[in-house]
Amino acid sequence: MQKKYRTAITLPIEVADLLKSVSEKTGKSINSIVIDSCLIYLKDFKQEYPFLFEEKEGGHNG
């Protein structure tokens, strides 16, 4: 079973309204849209800053 983490964020009304609009148009839940957006962002971030994800000596990052 995949481990899941719960989180809560507070969004500006404008962002929440945009998410609601996208949700209504796509049929996706707001949570699904946020998760998809995070995955895209993290993928791009990892490509832009690969050195942050390189394994250090001893197998630990940081």
Coordinates of N, CA, C and O in Angstrom, one line a residue:
M1 N 0.8 -1.2 0.0 CA 0.0 0.0 0.0 C 0.9 1.2 0.0 O 1.9 1.3 0.7
Q2 N 0.5 2.2 -0.8 CA 1.3 3.5 -0.9 C 1.0 4.3 0.3 O -0.1 4.5 0.7
K3 N 2.1 4.8 0.9 CA 1.9 5.7 2.1 C 1.5 7.1 1.6 O 2.0 7.6 0.6
K4 N 0.5 7.7 2.3 CA 0.0 9.0 1.9 C 0.3 10.0 3.0 O 0.3 9.6 4.2
Y5 N 0.4 11.2 2.7 CA 0.6 12.3 3.6 C -0.5 13.3 3.5 O -0.9 13.6 2.4
R6 N -1.1 13.7 4.6 CA -2.1 14.7 4.6 C -1.5 16.1 4.7 O -0.6 16.3 5.5
T7 N -2.1 17.0 4.0 CA -1.6 18.4 4.2 C -2.8 19.3 3.9 O -3.8 18.9 3.3
A8 N -2.7 20.5 4.4 CA -3.8 21.5 4.1 C -3.1 22.8 3.8 O -2.0 23.1 4.4
I9 N -3.6 23.5 2.8 CA -3.0 24.8 2.4 C -4.2 25.8 2.4 O -5.3 25.5 2.2
T10 N -3.8 27.0 2.6 CA -4.7 28.1 2.5 C -4.4 28.8 1.2 O -3.2 29.2 0.9
L11 N -5.4 29.0 0.4 CA -5.2 29.6 -1.0 C -5.9 31.0 -1.0 O -7.0 31.2 -0.4
P12 N -5.3 31.9 -1.8 CA -6.1 33.1 -2.0 C -7.4 32.8 -2.7 O -7.4 31.8 -3.5
I13 N -8.4 33.6 -2.5 CA -9.7 33.4 -3.1 C -9.6 33.3 -4.6 O -10.2 32.4 -5.2
E14 N -8.7 34.1 -5.2 CA -8.6 34.1 -6.7 C -8.1 32.7 -7.2 O -8.6 32.2 -8.2
V15 N -7.2 32.1 -6.5 CA -6.6 30.8 -6.9 C -7.7 29.8 -6.6 O -7.9 28.9 -7.5
A16 N -8.4 29.8 -5.5 CA -9.4 28.8 -5.2 C -10.5 28.9 -6.3 O -11.0 27.9 -6.8
D17 N -10.9 30.1 -6.7 CA -11.9 30.3 -7.8 C -11.4 29.7 -9.1 O -12.2 29.0 -9.8
L18 N -10.1 29.9 -9.4 CA -9.6 29.3 -10.7 C -9.6 27.8 -10.6 O -9.9 27.1 -11.6
L19 N -9.2 27.3 -9.5 CA -9.2 25.8 -9.3 C -10.6 25.3 -9.4 O -10.8 24.2 -10.1
K20 N -11.6 25.9 -8.8 CA -13.0 25.5 -8.9 C -13.4 25.5 -10.4 O -14.1 24.6 -10.8
S21 N -13.1 26.6 -11.1 CA -13.4 26.7 -12.5 C -12.8 25.6 -13.3 O -13.5 24.9 -14.2
V22 N -11.5 25.3 -13.1 CA -10.9 24.2 -13.9 C -11.5 22.9 -13.5 O -11.8 22.0 -14.4
S23 N -11.9 22.7 -12.2 CA -12.5 21.5 -11.8 C -13.8 21.2 -12.5 O -14.1 20.1 -12.9
E24 N -14.6 22.3 -12.6 CA -15.9 22.2 -13.2 C -15.8 21.9 -14.7 O -16.6 21.1 -15.3
K25 N -14.8 22.4 -15.4 CA -14.6 22.2 -16.8 C -14.0 20.9 -17.1 O -14.2 20.3 -18.2
T26 N -13.1 20.4 -16.2 CA -12.4 19.1 -16.5 C -13.1 17.9 -15.9 O -12.8 16.8 -16.3
G27 N -13.9 18.1 -14.8 CA -14.5 17.0 -14.1 C -13.5 16.4 -13.1 O -13.8 15.4 -12.4
K28 N -12.3 17.0 -13.0 CA -11.3 16.5 -12.0 C -11.6 17.2 -10.6 O -12.0 18.4 -10.6
S29 N -11.2 16.5 -9.6 CA -11.4 17.2 -8.2 C -10.3 18.2 -8.1 O -9.2 18.2 -8.7
I30 N -10.5 19.1 -7.2 CA -9.5 20.2 -6.9 C -8.3 19.5 -6.4 O -7.2 19.9 -6.8
N31 N -8.4 18.5 -5.5 CA -7.2 17.8 -5.0 C -6.4 17.2 -6.1 O -5.2 17.3 -6.1
S32 N -7.1 16.6 -7.1 CA -6.4 16.0 -8.2 C -5.7 17.0 -9.0 O -4.5 16.8 -9.5
I33 N -6.3 18.2 -9.3 CA -5.6 19.2 -10.0 C -4.4 19.7 -9.3 O -3.3 19.9 -9.9
V34 N -4.5 19.9 -8.0 CA -3.4 20.4 -7.2 C -2.2 19.4 -7.2 O -1.1 19.7 -7.4
I35 N -2.6 18.1 -7.1 CA -1.5 17.1 -7.1 C -0.9 17.0 -8.4 O 0.4 16.9 -8.5
D36 N -1.7 17.0 -9.5 CA -1.1 17.0 -10.9 C -0.2 18.2 -11.1 O 0.9 18.0 -11.6
S37 N -0.6 19.4 -10.6 CA 0.2 20.6 -10.8 C 1.5 20.5 -10.0 O 2.6 20.9 -10.5
C38 N 1.5 19.9 -8.8 CA 2.7 19.7 -8.0 C 3.6 18.8 -8.7 O 4.9 19.0 -8.7
L39 N 3.1 17.7 -9.2 CA 4.0 16.7 -9.9 C 4.7 17.3 -11.1 O 5.9 17.1 -11.3
I40 N 4.0 18.1 -11.9 CA 4.5 18.8 -13.0 C 5.6 19.8 -12.6 O 6.7 19.8 -13.1
Y41 N 5.3 20.6 -11.5 CA 6.3 21.5 -11.0 C 7.5 20.8 -10.5 O 8.7 21.3 -10.8
L42 N 7.4 19.8 -9.8 CA 8.5 19.1 -9.2 C 9.4 18.4 -10.3 O 10.6 18.4 -10.2
K43 N 8.7 17.9 -11.3 CA 9.5 17.3 -12.4 C 10.3 18.4 -13.1 O 11.5 18.2 -13.4
D44 N 9.7 19.6 -13.4 CA 10.4 20.7 -14.0 C 11.6 21.2 -13.0 O 12.7 21.5 -13.5
F45 N 11.3 21.3 -11.8 CA 12.3 21.7 -10.8 C 13.5 20.8 -10.8 O 14.6 21.2 -10.7
K46 N 13.2 19.5 -10.8 CA 14.3 18.5 -10.7 C 15.1 18.6 -12.0 O 16.3 18.4 -11.9
Q47 N 14.5 18.9 -13.1 CA 15.3 19.1 -14.4 C 16.1 20.3 -14.3 O 17.2 20.4 -14.8
E48 N 15.6 21.4 -13.7 CA 16.3 22.7 -13.7 C 17.4 22.7 -12.6 O 18.4 23.3 -12.8
Y49 N 17.3 21.9 -11.6 CA 18.2 21.9 -10.5 C 18.6 20.4 -10.2 O 18.5 20.0 -9.0
P50 N 19.2 19.7 -11.1 CA 19.5 18.3 -10.9 C 20.6 18.1 -9.8 O 20.5 17.0 -9.1
F51 N 21.4 19.1 -9.6 CA 22.5 18.9 -8.5 C 21.9 18.8 -7.1 O 22.5 18.2 -6.3
L52 N 20.6 19.2 -6.9 CA 20.0 19.1 -5.6 C 19.6 17.6 -5.4 O 19.3 17.3 -4.2
F53 N 19.5 16.8 -6.4 CA 19.0 15.5 -6.3 C 20.1 14.4 -6.5 O 19.8 13.2 -6.6
E54 N 21.4 14.9 -6.7 CA 22.5 14.0 -6.8 C 22.8 13.3 -5.5 O 22.7 13.9 -4.4
E55 N 23.1 12.0 -5.6 CA 23.4 11.2 -4.4 C 24.8 11.7 -3.9 O 25.7 11.8 -4.6
K56 N 24.9 12.0 -2.6 CA 26.1 12.4 -2.0 C 26.9 11.1 -1.5 O 26.3 10.1 -1.4
E57 N 28.1 11.3 -1.2 CA 28.9 10.2 -0.6 C 28.2 9.6 0.6 O 27.7 10.4 1.4
G58 N 28.1 8.3 0.7 CA 27.4 7.7 1.8 C 25.9 7.5 1.5 O 25.2 7.0 2.4
G59 N 25.4 7.9 0.4 CA 24.1 7.7 0.0 C 23.0 8.6 0.6 O 21.8 8.4 0.5
H60 N 23.5 9.7 1.1 CA 22.5 10.7 1.7 C 22.6 12.0 1.0 O 23.7 12.5 0.7
N61 N 21.5 12.6 0.8 CA 21.5 14.0 0.3 C 21.4 14.9 1.5 O 20.7 14.7 2.4
G62 N 22.1 16.0 1.3 CA 22.0 17.1 2.4 C 23.2 17.1 3.2 O 24.0 17.5 3.7

